[in-house]
Amino acid sequence: KAGVTQTPRYLIKTRGQQVTLSCSPISGHRSVSWYQQTPGQGLQFLFEYFSETQRNKGNFPGRFSGRQFSNSRSEMNVSTLELGDSALYLCASSLAGGDSNQPQHFGDGTRLSIL
Amino acid sequence: AQTVTQSQPEMSVQEAETVTLSCTYDTSESDYYLFWYKQPPSRQMILVIRQEAYKQQNATENRFSVNFQKAAKSFSLKISDSQLGDAAMYFCAYNRGSTLGRLYFGRGTQLTVWP
């Protein structure tokens, strides 16, 4: 069974641009969560989608948005990029939302660098 | 607010020895779950072990076991017979029953294993 696939693995952008990251969950998984990982702030939750609906949201500005498609694939968009958006963005999927019997499985992440 | 604290930024252990990583958490919830994830340099977050708060018995997965002290809100990870492949960043994480898709992470403990 294929794991969580995130594309691209690396991305370089400049300030003011926008970017879209993609996440394909494990087959059958309906919940997709996104996290931002930085040396300064650690791992922070962005949002979670379940059955094409945003179910949970972290404390990030509106420049960060996401969506989920009918096949459970998810995309995350960041507009008007800032230097502080440089981070590893991790996607995780689970059957229904990460309870003890259905933990979250993570992808390898997308390393976003802002110049 | 939910917080997870890992007080040891770095730990080291000799191969074949035992090491314990500490984690404390703060919550007013009664329904929650605790996890240990490892993140090697390859970046992928890998689930090591999980514990349901309602279970008194400590979880065990091969060489990995936890000491769950609910009243003290403590959740430590013991790695027995340490191997070189155990070297990684270890994150303690929590999620609550009402928002299962959202994990709260500690800042991590970097584990070095010496041959």
XYZ file of C-alpha atoms in Angstrom:
230
model
C 0.000 0.000 0.000
C 1.483 3.348 -1.035
C 2.127 5.868 1.712
C 1.264 9.544 1.860
C 2.719 11.307 -1.173
C 3.619 14.965 -1.123
C 4.722 16.942 -4.133
C 6.973 18.660 -4.774
C 9.696 17.714 -2.295
C 11.476 21.034 -2.673
C 10.278 24.431 -3.776
C 11.943 27.820 -4.003
C 9.831 30.944 -4.294
C 10.288 34.672 -3.827
C 8.412 37.033 -1.547
C 4.992 38.009 -2.803
C 4.483 34.912 -4.914
C 1.968 32.212 -4.194
C 2.464 28.469 -3.978
C 0.369 25.301 -4.077
C 1.456 22.099 -2.361
C -0.141 18.746 -3.019
C -0.836 15.752 -0.799
C -2.161 12.354 -1.858
C -3.302 10.354 1.177
C -3.074 6.630 1.691
C -5.762 4.867 -0.296
C -8.993 4.779 1.699
C -7.988 7.579 4.053
C -10.486 10.425 4.160
C -8.858 12.807 6.606
C -5.907 14.982 5.617
C -4.117 17.304 8.035
C -1.411 19.852 7.276
C 1.396 20.997 9.563
C 4.129 23.588 9.326
C 7.514 22.714 10.833
C 10.115 25.414 11.529
C 13.138 25.505 13.858
C 11.665 28.464 15.722
C 8.039 27.403 16.178
C 8.299 23.640 15.914
C 5.361 21.717 14.505
C 2.178 23.721 14.159
C -1.198 22.560 12.917
C -2.572 24.366 9.880
C -5.865 22.659 9.093
C -7.622 19.357 8.572
C -9.962 18.290 5.825
C -12.409 15.442 5.948
C -14.760 14.509 3.123
C -13.943 17.727 1.257
C -14.809 19.921 4.270
C -12.456 21.810 6.543
C -13.051 20.293 9.952
C -10.345 21.917 12.056
C -8.248 25.033 11.642
C -5.117 26.281 13.381
C -4.040 29.842 14.081
C -2.621 30.856 10.743
C -3.494 33.937 8.685
C -5.922 33.773 5.807
C -3.032 33.617 3.334
C -2.940 29.921 4.157
C -5.788 27.994 2.622
C -6.530 24.496 1.544
C -9.010 22.244 -0.105
C -9.771 18.592 -0.517
C -11.043 16.839 -3.589
C -13.536 14.005 -3.914
C -10.689 11.474 -4.165
C -9.361 12.801 -0.798
C -6.299 14.407 -2.341
C -5.601 17.745 -0.761
C -3.874 20.942 -1.754
C -2.543 23.726 0.380
C -2.111 27.237 -0.972
C -0.100 30.085 0.461
C -0.520 33.510 -1.106
C 1.671 36.583 -0.832
C 4.603 34.592 0.475
C 6.732 35.991 3.280
C 10.239 35.060 4.369
C 8.757 33.542 7.514
C 6.808 31.023 5.455
C 10.027 29.120 4.794
C 9.395 25.762 6.399
C 8.850 22.064 5.980
C 5.172 21.461 5.273
C 3.959 18.043 6.350
C 0.782 16.331 5.342
C -0.772 13.482 7.301
C -3.677 11.229 6.493
C -5.879 8.930 8.516
C -9.016 6.924 7.988
C -11.281 9.283 9.873
C -9.226 11.760 11.862
C -6.435 10.225 13.883
C -7.977 8.486 16.840
C -6.084 5.820 18.658
C -7.059 3.089 16.240
C -6.563 5.270 13.184
C -3.397 7.267 13.755
C -2.073 9.872 11.376
C 0.458 8.743 8.782
C 2.818 11.390 7.482
C 4.386 12.115 4.122
C 7.977 13.165 3.544
C 7.026 16.825 3.430
C 7.624 19.708 1.056
C 10.576 21.947 1.874
C 9.563 25.498 0.923
C 12.250 28.169 0.781
C 11.405 31.837 0.301
C 14.064 34.132 -1.110
C -4.932 25.340 26.062
C -3.237 22.091 25.239
C 0.530 22.069 25.603
C 3.117 19.370 25.294
C 6.517 19.819 26.906
C 9.668 17.882 26.197
C 12.306 19.105 28.628
C 15.265 17.328 27.020
C 16.346 18.961 23.751
C 19.086 16.340 23.308
C 19.790 12.875 24.655
C 22.440 10.300 23.854
C 22.726 6.577 24.502
C 25.215 3.822 23.868
C 24.179 1.113 21.460
C 22.365 -1.767 23.258
C 21.653 0.426 26.300
C 18.326 1.843 27.484
C 17.227 5.455 27.290
C 14.126 7.276 28.509
C 12.699 10.378 26.882
C 10.438 12.608 28.947
C 7.172 14.289 28.033
C 4.561 16.148 30.041
C 1.300 17.567 28.803
C -1.394 19.861 30.006
C -5.070 19.278 29.313
C -8.451 19.501 30.969
C -9.905 16.887 28.634
C -10.772 13.396 29.768
C -10.816 11.834 26.306
C -7.451 12.100 24.622
C -4.617 10.160 23.045
C -0.863 10.367 23.283
C 1.763 9.476 20.717
C 5.477 9.286 20.168
C 6.693 9.964 16.648
C 10.253 9.777 15.359
C 11.625 11.920 12.553
C 14.931 10.761 11.062
C 16.915 13.005 8.716
C 14.787 11.662 5.868
C 12.060 13.949 7.314
C 9.212 11.470 7.388
C 7.367 11.418 10.701
C 6.984 7.799 11.802
C 4.599 6.647 14.508
C 6.477 4.799 17.251
C 3.814 4.116 19.846
C 0.418 5.366 21.012
C -1.561 5.370 24.238
C -5.238 5.898 24.903
C -5.817 7.972 28.027
C -8.597 5.698 29.261
C -6.277 2.694 29.312
C -4.249 2.232 32.462
C -1.950 -0.347 30.943
C 1.206 1.104 29.440
C 1.602 0.577 25.698
C 4.483 -1.530 24.389
C 5.785 -2.023 20.860
C 8.781 -4.353 20.745
C 11.741 -2.392 22.190
C 9.614 0.703 22.783
C 7.451 1.170 25.836
C 5.815 4.063 27.633
C 5.337 5.043 31.236
C 1.948 6.766 31.310
C 1.218 8.586 34.561
C -2.198 10.139 34.013
C -2.457 12.018 37.298
C 0.976 13.557 36.780
C 0.242 14.133 33.072
C 3.484 12.434 32.177
C 4.163 10.221 29.155
C 7.750 9.033 28.855
C 9.214 6.777 26.184
C 11.672 4.020 27.027
C 13.836 2.571 24.282
C 15.501 -0.699 25.217
C 18.464 -2.301 23.446
C 19.075 0.923 21.502
C 20.145 0.557 17.895
C 21.957 2.931 15.561
C 18.765 3.216 13.524
C 16.954 4.686 16.532
C 18.885 7.932 16.105
C 16.302 10.588 15.228
C 14.267 13.483 16.554
C 11.517 12.185 18.786
C 8.287 14.099 19.197
C 5.664 13.615 21.846
C 2.169 14.446 20.591
C -1.350 14.714 21.935
C -4.793 14.866 20.454
C -8.156 15.116 22.086
C -11.260 13.172 21.281
C -13.198 16.201 20.059
C -10.610 17.220 17.426
C -9.002 13.985 16.405
C -7.434 15.378 13.251
C -5.304 17.872 15.139
C -2.074 16.844 16.832
C -0.284 19.055 19.363
C 3.445 18.421 19.334
C 6.264 19.004 21.784
C 9.492 20.645 20.607
C 11.251 17.322 20.232
C 14.242 15.470 21.665
C 17.213 14.752 19.421
C 18.460 11.253 20.213
C 22.025 10.279 19.320
C 23.045 6.627 19.474
C 26.768 5.920 19.903
C 28.307 2.651 18.662
